[in-house]
PDB file of C-alpha atoms and ligand atoms in Angstrom:
ATOM      1  CA  UNK A 131      -6.319  26.164   9.419  1.00  0.00           C
ATOM      2  CA  UNK A 132      -3.158  24.962   7.693  1.00  0.00           C
ATOM      3  CA  UNK A 133      -3.671  25.243   3.920  1.00  0.00           C
ATOM      4  CA  UNK A 134      -0.115  25.508   2.662  1.00  0.00           C
ATOM      5  CA  UNK A 135       0.305  22.016   1.219  1.00  0.00           C
ATOM      6  CA  UNK A 136       0.723  21.092  -2.421  1.00  0.00           C
ATOM      7  CA  UNK A 137      -1.531  18.027  -2.458  1.00  0.00           C
ATOM      8  CA  UNK A 138       1.076  15.755  -4.037  1.00  0.00           C
ATOM      9  CA  UNK A 139      -1.031  12.588  -3.576  1.00  0.00           C
ATOM     10  CA  UNK A 140      -4.182  14.134  -5.026  1.00  0.00           C
ATOM     11  CA  UNK A 141      -3.144  13.952  -8.700  1.00  0.00           C
ATOM     12  CA  UNK A 142      -4.561  17.396  -9.570  1.00  0.00           C
ATOM     13  CA  UNK A 143      -2.923  20.182 -11.545  1.00  0.00           C
ATOM     14  CA  UNK A 144      -3.385  22.608  -8.635  1.00  0.00           C
ATOM     15  CA  UNK A 145      -3.124  22.377  -4.826  1.00  0.00           C
ATOM     16  CA  UNK A 146      -6.056  20.244  -3.635  1.00  0.00           C
ATOM     17  CA  UNK A 147      -7.481  22.976  -1.385  1.00  0.00           C
ATOM     18  CA  UNK A 148      -8.414  24.964  -4.499  1.00  0.00           C
ATOM     19  CA  UNK A 149      -9.968  22.159  -6.552  1.00  0.00           C
ATOM     20  CA  UNK A 150     -13.645  22.997  -7.161  1.00  0.00           C
ATOM     21  CA  UNK A 151     -16.050  20.703  -5.325  1.00  0.00           C
ATOM     22  CA  UNK A 152     -19.820  21.173  -5.525  1.00  0.00           C
ATOM     23  CA  UNK A 153     -19.346  24.603  -7.092  1.00  0.00           C
ATOM     24  CA  UNK A 154     -16.758  26.089  -4.731  1.00  0.00           C
ATOM     25  CA  UNK A 155     -13.048  25.661  -4.030  1.00  0.00           C
ATOM     26  CA  UNK A 156     -12.559  22.839  -1.521  1.00  0.00           C
ATOM     27  CA  UNK A 157     -11.311  25.095   1.271  1.00  0.00           C
ATOM     28  CA  UNK A 158     -14.370  27.362   1.012  1.00  0.00           C
ATOM     29  CA  UNK A 159     -16.488  24.468   2.304  1.00  0.00           C
ATOM     30  CA  UNK A 160     -14.085  23.921   5.185  1.00  0.00           C
ATOM     31  CA  UNK A 161     -14.183  27.606   6.145  1.00  0.00           C
ATOM     32  CA  UNK A 162     -17.979  27.640   5.915  1.00  0.00           C
ATOM     33  CA  UNK A 163     -18.184  24.861   8.523  1.00  0.00           C
ATOM     34  CA  UNK A 164     -15.791  26.713  10.860  1.00  0.00           C
ATOM     35  CA  UNK A 165     -17.725  29.964  10.404  1.00  0.00           C
ATOM     36  CA  UNK A 166     -20.861  28.181  11.615  1.00  0.00           C
ATOM     37  CA  UNK A 167     -19.333  27.619  15.080  1.00  0.00           C
ATOM     38  CA  UNK A 168     -19.909  30.864  17.017  1.00  0.00           C
ATOM     39  CA  UNK A 169     -17.740  29.656  19.922  1.00  0.00           C
ATOM     40  CA  UNK A 170     -14.658  30.133  17.703  1.00  0.00           C
ATOM     41  CA  UNK A 171     -13.355  33.659  18.242  1.00  0.00           C
ATOM     42  CA  UNK A 172     -11.459  33.939  14.989  1.00  0.00           C
ATOM     43  CA  UNK A 173     -10.217  31.788  12.115  1.00  0.00           C
ATOM     44  CA  UNK A 174      -6.636  32.082  10.862  1.00  0.00           C
ATOM     45  CA  UNK A 175      -5.575  30.515   7.565  1.00  0.00           C
ATOM     46  CA  UNK A 176      -1.923  29.657   6.927  1.00  0.00           C
ATOM     47  CA  UNK A 177      -1.075  29.651   3.218  1.00  0.00           C
ATOM     48  CA  UNK A 178       2.084  28.938   1.243  1.00  0.00           C
ATOM     49  CA  UNK A 179       4.213  32.078   0.704  1.00  0.00           C
ATOM     50  CA  UNK A 180       3.686  31.798  -3.071  1.00  0.00           C
ATOM     51  CA  UNK A 181      -0.128  31.405  -2.831  1.00  0.00           C
ATOM     52  CA  UNK A 182      -1.886  33.945  -5.055  1.00  0.00           C
ATOM     53  CA  UNK A 183      -5.360  32.444  -5.054  1.00  0.00           C
ATOM     54  CA  UNK A 184      -6.937  32.635  -1.638  1.00  0.00           C
ATOM     55  CA  UNK A 185      -8.684  36.023  -1.788  1.00  0.00           C
ATOM     56  CA  UNK A 186     -10.330  35.147  -5.092  1.00  0.00           C
ATOM     57  CA  UNK A 187     -11.310  31.675  -3.914  1.00  0.00           C
ATOM     58  CA  UNK A 188     -12.954  32.890  -0.688  1.00  0.00           C
ATOM     59  CA  UNK A 189     -13.843  36.570  -1.218  1.00  0.00           C
ATOM     60  CA  UNK A 190     -16.102  36.753   1.843  1.00  0.00           C
ATOM     61  CA  UNK A 191     -13.527  35.426   4.355  1.00  0.00           C
ATOM     62  CA  UNK A 192     -13.142  37.696   7.375  1.00  0.00           C
ATOM     63  CA  UNK A 193     -10.409  36.038   9.429  1.00  0.00           C
ATOM     64  CA  UNK A 194      -6.643  36.323   9.386  1.00  0.00           C
ATOM     65  CA  UNK A 195      -4.719  35.200   6.288  1.00  0.00           C
ATOM     66  CA  UNK A 196      -1.010  34.555   6.703  1.00  0.00           C
ATOM     67  CA  UNK A 197       1.347  33.452   3.918  1.00  0.00           C
ATOM     68  CA  UNK A 198       3.804  31.924   6.344  1.00  0.00           C
ATOM     69  CA  UNK A 199       3.361  28.192   5.633  1.00  0.00           C
ATOM     70  CA  UNK A 200       6.416  25.940   5.783  1.00  0.00           C
ATOM     71  CA  UNK A 201       7.694  22.769   4.120  1.00  0.00           C
ATOM     72  CA  UNK A 202       5.729  20.464   6.428  1.00  0.00           C
ATOM     73  CA  UNK A 203       2.315  20.575   8.036  1.00  0.00           C
ATOM     74  CA  UNK A 204       3.952  20.906  11.463  1.00  0.00           C
ATOM     75  CA  UNK A 205       5.951  23.931  10.247  1.00  0.00           C
ATOM     76  CA  UNK A 206       2.801  25.550   8.860  1.00  0.00           C
ATOM     77  CA  UNK A 207       0.950  24.980  12.131  1.00  0.00           C
ATOM     78  CA  UNK A 208       3.879  26.384  14.133  1.00  0.00           C
ATOM     79  CA  UNK A 209       3.852  29.475  11.896  1.00  0.00           C
ATOM     80  CA  UNK A 210       0.135  29.855  12.556  1.00  0.00           C
ATOM     81  CA  UNK A 211       0.728  29.705  16.310  1.00  0.00           C
ATOM     82  CA  UNK A 212       3.355  32.442  15.949  1.00  0.00           C
ATOM     83  CA  UNK A 213       0.776  34.534  14.154  1.00  0.00           C
ATOM     84  CA  UNK A 214      -1.683  34.030  17.000  1.00  0.00           C
ATOM     85  CA  UNK A 215       0.994  35.094  19.502  1.00  0.00           C
ATOM     86  CA  UNK A 216       1.618  38.249  17.496  1.00  0.00           C
ATOM     87  CA  UNK A 217      -2.113  38.987  17.767  1.00  0.00           C
ATOM     88  CA  UNK A 218      -1.916  38.728  21.546  1.00  0.00           C
ATOM     89  CA  UNK A 219      -2.992  35.125  22.198  1.00  0.00           C
ATOM     90  CA  UNK A 220      -1.845  33.758  25.556  1.00  0.00           C
ATOM     91  CA  UNK A 221      -0.529  30.418  26.865  1.00  0.00           C
ATOM     92  CA  UNK A 222      -3.888  29.344  28.253  1.00  0.00           C
ATOM     93  CA  UNK A 223      -5.935  30.167  25.137  1.00  0.00           C
ATOM     94  CA  UNK A 224      -7.444  27.195  23.344  1.00  0.00           C
ATOM     95  CA  UNK A 225      -6.400  26.686  19.724  1.00  0.00           C
ATOM     96  CA  UNK A 226      -8.139  24.330  17.320  1.00  0.00           C
ATOM     97  CA  UNK A 227      -6.073  23.156  14.350  1.00  0.00           C
ATOM     98  CA  UNK A 228      -8.085  21.918  11.392  1.00  0.00           C
ATOM     99  CA  UNK A 229      -6.877  20.572   8.021  1.00  0.00           C
ATOM    100  CA  UNK A 230      -8.116  22.605   5.068  1.00  0.00           C
ATOM    101  CA  UNK A 231      -8.507  19.270   3.270  1.00  0.00           C
ATOM    102  CA  UNK A 232     -11.262  18.056   5.647  1.00  0.00           C
ATOM    103  CA  UNK A 233     -14.043  19.879   3.852  1.00  0.00           C
ATOM    104  CA  UNK A 234     -16.819  17.603   5.150  1.00  0.00           C
ATOM    105  CA  UNK A 235     -16.471  18.992   8.649  1.00  0.00           C
ATOM    106  CA  UNK A 236     -19.788  19.521  10.458  1.00  0.00           C
ATOM    107  CA  UNK A 237     -20.185  22.313  13.032  1.00  0.00           C
ATOM    108  CA  UNK A 238     -21.758  19.847  15.479  1.00  0.00           C
ATOM    109  CA  UNK A 239     -18.535  17.788  15.610  1.00  0.00           C
ATOM    110  CA  UNK A 240     -16.558  20.908  16.463  1.00  0.00           C
ATOM    111  CA  UNK A 241     -19.033  21.647  19.252  1.00  0.00           C
ATOM    112  CA  UNK A 242     -18.695  18.068  20.529  1.00  0.00           C
ATOM    113  CA  UNK A 243     -14.916  18.556  20.667  1.00  0.00           C
ATOM    114  CA  UNK A 244     -15.281  21.883  22.475  1.00  0.00           C
ATOM    115  CA  UNK A 245     -17.600  20.507  25.113  1.00  0.00           C
ATOM    116  CA  UNK A 246     -15.484  17.365  25.664  1.00  0.00           C
ATOM    117  CA  UNK A 247     -12.227  19.314  26.048  1.00  0.00           C
ATOM    118  CA  UNK A 248     -13.010  22.719  27.518  1.00  0.00           C
ATOM    119  CA  UNK A 249     -12.644  21.430  31.111  1.00  0.00           C
ATOM    120  CA  UNK A 250      -9.788  19.067  30.267  1.00  0.00           C
ATOM    121  CA  UNK A 251      -6.241  19.771  31.421  1.00  0.00           C
ATOM    122  CA  UNK A 252      -4.720  18.834  28.061  1.00  0.00           C
ATOM    123  CA  UNK A 253      -7.221  18.843  25.175  1.00  0.00           C
ATOM    124  CA  UNK A 254      -8.077  16.345  22.486  1.00  0.00           C
ATOM    125  CA  UNK A 255      -8.991  15.548  18.932  1.00  0.00           C
ATOM    126  CA  UNK A 256     -11.754  14.274  16.726  1.00  0.00           C
ATOM    127  CA  UNK A 257     -11.142  10.660  15.780  1.00  0.00           C
ATOM    128  CA  UNK A 258     -12.855   7.555  14.483  1.00  0.00           C
ATOM    129  CA  UNK A 259     -12.554   3.969  15.780  1.00  0.00           C
ATOM    130  CA  UNK A 260     -11.082   1.693  13.090  1.00  0.00           C
ATOM    131  CA  UNK A 261     -13.671  -0.685  11.649  1.00  0.00           C
ATOM    132  CA  UNK A 262     -11.560  -2.659   9.176  1.00  0.00           C
ATOM    133  CA  UNK A 263      -9.088  -5.402  10.010  1.00  0.00           C
ATOM    134  CA  UNK A 264      -5.600  -3.905   9.816  1.00  0.00           C
ATOM    135  CA  UNK A 265      -2.796  -5.385   7.726  1.00  0.00           C
ATOM    136  CA  UNK A 266       0.835  -4.417   8.048  1.00  0.00           C
ATOM    137  CA  UNK A 267       2.531  -4.479   4.659  1.00  0.00           C
ATOM    138  CA  UNK A 268       5.903  -6.154   4.198  1.00  0.00           C
ATOM    139  CA  UNK A 269       8.863  -3.836   3.861  1.00  0.00           C
ATOM    140  CA  UNK A 270       9.861  -2.977   0.296  1.00  0.00           C
ATOM    141  CA  UNK A 271       7.798  -2.407  -2.803  1.00  0.00           C
ATOM    142  CA  UNK A 272       5.674  -5.561  -2.868  1.00  0.00           C
ATOM    143  CA  UNK A 273       2.135  -5.155  -1.616  1.00  0.00           C
ATOM    144  CA  UNK A 274       1.964  -8.302   0.495  1.00  0.00           C
ATOM    145  CA  UNK A 275       0.929  -8.788   4.071  1.00  0.00           C
ATOM    146  CA  UNK A 276       3.534  -9.168   6.777  1.00  0.00           C
ATOM    147  CA  UNK A 277       0.946  -9.653   9.503  1.00  0.00           C
ATOM    148  CA  UNK A 278      -2.392  -8.550  10.891  1.00  0.00           C
ATOM    149  CA  UNK A 279      -2.355  -5.809  13.498  1.00  0.00           C
ATOM    150  CA  UNK A 280      -5.094  -5.804  16.110  1.00  0.00           C
ATOM    151  CA  UNK A 281      -7.638  -3.080  15.506  1.00  0.00           C
ATOM    152  CA  UNK A 282      -8.774  -3.197  19.114  1.00  0.00           C
ATOM    153  CA  UNK A 283      -8.450   0.261  20.698  1.00  0.00           C
ATOM    154  CA  UNK A 284      -7.239   1.703  17.349  1.00  0.00           C
ATOM    155  CA  UNK A 285      -8.602   5.052  16.202  1.00  0.00           C
ATOM    156  CA  UNK A 286      -7.910   7.123  13.102  1.00  0.00           C
ATOM    157  CA  UNK A 287      -6.933  10.675  14.093  1.00  0.00           C
ATOM    158  CA  UNK A 288      -8.848  13.489  12.428  1.00  0.00           C
ATOM    159  CA  UNK A 289      -9.042  17.227  12.995  1.00  0.00           C
ATOM    160  CA  UNK A 290      -9.850  19.648  14.564  1.00  0.00           C
ATOM    161  CA  UNK A 291      -7.348  18.996  17.339  1.00  0.00           C
ATOM    162  CA  UNK A 292      -7.688  21.270  20.346  1.00  0.00           C
ATOM    163  CA  UNK A 293      -4.905  22.231  22.748  1.00  0.00           C
ATOM    164  CA  UNK A 294      -3.839  25.245  24.758  1.00  0.00           C
ATOM    165  CA  UNK A 295      -1.479  27.543  22.855  1.00  0.00           C
ATOM    166  CA  UNK A 296       1.442  27.303  25.296  1.00  0.00           C
ATOM    167  CA  UNK A 297       1.385  23.517  25.476  1.00  0.00           C
ATOM    168  CA  UNK A 298       1.038  23.137  21.709  1.00  0.00           C
ATOM    169  CA  UNK A 299       3.933  25.503  20.932  1.00  0.00           C
ATOM    170  CA  UNK A 300       6.139  23.642  23.355  1.00  0.00           C
ATOM    171  CA  UNK A 301       5.081  20.242  21.998  1.00  0.00           C
ATOM    172  CA  UNK A 302       5.665  21.179  18.343  1.00  0.00           C
ATOM    173  CA  UNK A 303       9.018  22.818  19.092  1.00  0.00           C
ATOM    174  CA  UNK A 304      10.215  19.640  20.817  1.00  0.00           C
ATOM    175  CA  UNK A 305       8.732  17.175  18.322  1.00  0.00           C
ATOM    176  CA  UNK A 306      10.229  18.772  15.195  1.00  0.00           C
ATOM    177  CA  UNK A 307       8.742  18.685  11.714  1.00  0.00           C
ATOM    178  CA  UNK A 308       8.112  14.952  11.395  1.00  0.00           C
ATOM    179  CA  UNK A 309       4.827  14.782  13.289  1.00  0.00           C
ATOM    180  CA  UNK A 310       1.702  14.608  11.151  1.00  0.00           C
ATOM    181  CA  UNK A 311      -0.692  15.838  13.811  1.00  0.00           C
ATOM    182  CA  UNK A 312      -0.677  18.006  16.936  1.00  0.00           C
ATOM    183  CA  UNK A 313      -1.753  15.209  19.266  1.00  0.00           C
ATOM    184  CA  UNK A 314       1.342  13.101  18.546  1.00  0.00           C
ATOM    185  CA  UNK A 315       3.547  16.041  19.560  1.00  0.00           C
ATOM    186  CA  UNK A 316       1.531  16.515  22.771  1.00  0.00           C
ATOM    187  CA  UNK A 317       1.688  12.754  23.495  1.00  0.00           C
ATOM    188  CA  UNK A 318       5.492  12.901  23.334  1.00  0.00           C
ATOM    189  CA  UNK A 319       5.401  15.267  26.295  1.00  0.00           C
ATOM    190  CA  UNK A 320       3.649  12.500  28.240  1.00  0.00           C
ATOM    191  CA  UNK A 321       0.101  13.821  27.983  1.00  0.00           C
ATOM    192  CA  UNK A 322      -2.995  11.841  27.007  1.00  0.00           C
ATOM    193  CA  UNK A 323      -5.221  13.782  24.604  1.00  0.00           C
ATOM    194  CA  UNK A 324      -8.932  12.979  24.719  1.00  0.00           C
ATOM    195  CA  UNK A 325     -10.436  11.025  21.797  1.00  0.00           C
ATOM    196  CA  UNK A 326     -13.733  12.529  20.656  1.00  0.00           C
ATOM    197  CA  UNK A 327     -15.694  10.515  18.157  1.00  0.00           C
ATOM    198  CA  UNK A 328     -16.815  12.262  14.960  1.00  0.00           C
ATOM    199  CA  UNK A 329     -17.652  10.228  11.837  1.00  0.00           C
ATOM    200  CA  UNK A 330     -15.954   8.499   8.927  1.00  0.00           C
ATOM    201  CA  UNK A 331     -17.370  11.350   6.833  1.00  0.00           C
ATOM    202  CA  UNK A 332     -14.786  13.702   8.349  1.00  0.00           C
ATOM    203  CA  UNK A 333     -12.142  12.182   6.084  1.00  0.00           C
ATOM    204  CA  UNK A 334      -9.245  14.110   4.600  1.00  0.00           C
ATOM    205  CA  UNK A 335      -9.422  14.568   0.838  1.00  0.00           C
ATOM    206  CA  UNK A 336      -6.099  13.010  -0.129  1.00  0.00           C
ATOM    207  CA  UNK A 337      -6.238  10.699  -3.170  1.00  0.00           C
ATOM    208  CA  UNK A 338      -7.660  11.354  -6.682  1.00  0.00           C
ATOM    209  CA  UNK A 339     -10.838   9.355  -5.992  1.00  0.00           C
ATOM    210  CA  UNK A 340     -11.597  11.307  -2.803  1.00  0.00           C
ATOM    211  CA  UNK A 341     -12.809  14.378  -4.722  1.00  0.00           C
ATOM    212  CA  UNK A 342     -15.802  12.579  -6.247  1.00  0.00           C
ATOM    213  CA  UNK A 343     -16.772  11.149  -2.854  1.00  0.00           C
ATOM    214  CA  UNK A 344     -16.494  14.542  -1.141  1.00  0.00           C
ATOM    215  CA  UNK A 345     -18.549  16.148  -3.898  1.00  0.00           C
ATOM    216  CA  UNK A 346     -21.295  13.508  -3.705  1.00  0.00           C
ATOM    217  CA  UNK A 347     -21.550  13.952   0.071  1.00  0.00           C
ATOM    218  CA  UNK A 348     -21.602  17.759  -0.087  1.00  0.00           C
ATOM    219  CA  UNK A 349     -24.233  17.766  -2.835  1.00  0.00           C
ATOM    220  CA  UNK A 350     -26.383  15.286  -0.914  1.00  0.00           C
ATOM    221  CA  UNK A 351     -26.245  17.538   2.157  1.00  0.00           C
ATOM    222  CA  UNK A 352     -27.310  20.589   0.190  1.00  0.00           C
ATOM    223  CA  UNK A 353     -30.226  18.995  -1.651  1.00  0.00           C
TER     224      UNK A 353
HETATM  225  N1  LIG B 208      -0.344  21.513   5.000  1.00  0.00           N
HETATM  226  C1  LIG B 208       0.272  22.735   5.251  1.00  0.00           C
HETATM  227  N2  LIG B 208       1.623  22.882   5.018  1.00  0.00           N
HETATM  228  C2  LIG B 208       2.341  21.861   4.534  1.00  0.00           C
HETATM  229  C3  LIG B 208       1.724  20.599   4.295  1.00  0.00           C
HETATM  230  C4  LIG B 208       0.375  20.457   4.533  1.00  0.00           C
HETATM  231  O1  LIG B 208      -0.395  23.675   5.693  1.00  0.00           O
HETATM  232  N3  LIG B 208       3.640  22.050   4.287  1.00  0.00           N
HETATM  233  C5  LIG B 208      -1.799  21.387   5.191  1.00  0.00           C
HETATM  234  C6  LIG B 208      -2.503  20.973   3.907  1.00  0.00           C
HETATM  235  O2  LIG B 208      -2.766  22.112   3.080  1.00  0.00           O
HETATM  236  C7  LIG B 208      -3.734  20.256   4.417  1.00  0.00           C
HETATM  237  C8  LIG B 208      -3.313  19.742   5.802  1.00  0.00           C
HETATM  238  O3  LIG B 208      -2.090  20.385   6.124  1.00  0.00           O
HETATM  239  O4  LIG B 208      -4.842  21.097   4.565  1.00  0.00           O
HETATM  240  C9  LIG B 208      -3.190  18.238   5.816  1.00  0.00           C
HETATM  241  O5  LIG B 208      -2.075  17.842   5.028  1.00  0.00           O
HETATM  242  P1  LIG B 208      -2.133  16.845   3.786  1.00  0.00           P
HETATM  243  O6  LIG B 208      -3.470  16.224   3.660  1.00  0.00           O
HETATM  244  O7  LIG B 208      -0.941  15.958   3.871  1.00  0.00           O
HETATM  245  O8  LIG B 208      -1.991  17.856   2.537  1.00  0.00           O
HETATM  246  P2  LIG B 208      -0.792  18.005   1.516  1.00  0.00           P
HETATM  247  O9  LIG B 208       0.494  17.944   2.245  1.00  0.00           O
HETATM  248  O10 LIG B 208      -1.089  19.201   0.690  1.00  0.00           O
HETATM  249  O11 LIG B 208      -0.983  16.718   0.596  1.00  0.00           O
HETATM  250  P3  LIG B 208       0.146  15.609   0.236  1.00  0.00           P
HETATM  251  O12 LIG B 208       0.664  15.083   1.558  1.00  0.00           O
HETATM  252  O13 LIG B 208      -0.593  14.588  -0.560  1.00  0.00           O
HETATM  253  O14 LIG B 208       1.207  16.331  -0.532  1.00  0.00           O
HETATM  254 MG1  LIG B 209       1.091  16.192   3.354  1.00  0.00          MG
END
């Protein structure tokens, strides 16, 4: 679970993964969902080297904690894969990468991903078909439409994304730090990751208004 970002779009005075939501730091909810999937052997969290907060935020966490995050998400994920290697993981082992910021994750979506991909040659990702009509903005600062882009066959990529360790290492090494998800790196090697439908609810807390929405949904689930 990459959790080494600063949350620059979130408008908070601390990294978004530590903002309290429904009584707990955001990433504690994410880890709770992962802990409820017994098929996952172990959870590894990749933090920023300067992170001093994790152990206090999630005192009951029992997985690996590595302060080896990099300047981009791809670099943090690559560092996490190195950590897995050092623990003895092998080329053919499945790895699921999940954004700390997707705290609405439900264990049943992870299980759906596992059962869709475990017999697949490549792997896949949770995703959601786009419902809205898509507008491409004109270049430059003005917020005006250049044209409408067909939403047919368009999906929004979510996480977890599930690939075999060897393939994912290779894909990320070749793609460099610009990719914003694992699947796009794997696609560049010519593979076709499987799309596994989750729900809109599996959104990534990103903008200031997302915290209130995440909190309302988490509280509604618990009551
Ligand atoms: N992430 C990471 N290392 C980075 C950047 C991001 O581990 N250098 C993690 C984040 O902590 C988050 C996930 O990747 O859990 C998804 O990234 P994003 O939503 O973009 O988070 P931030 O980069 O923190 O936010 P922003 O882009 O708004 O700065
Ligand atoms: Mg980011």
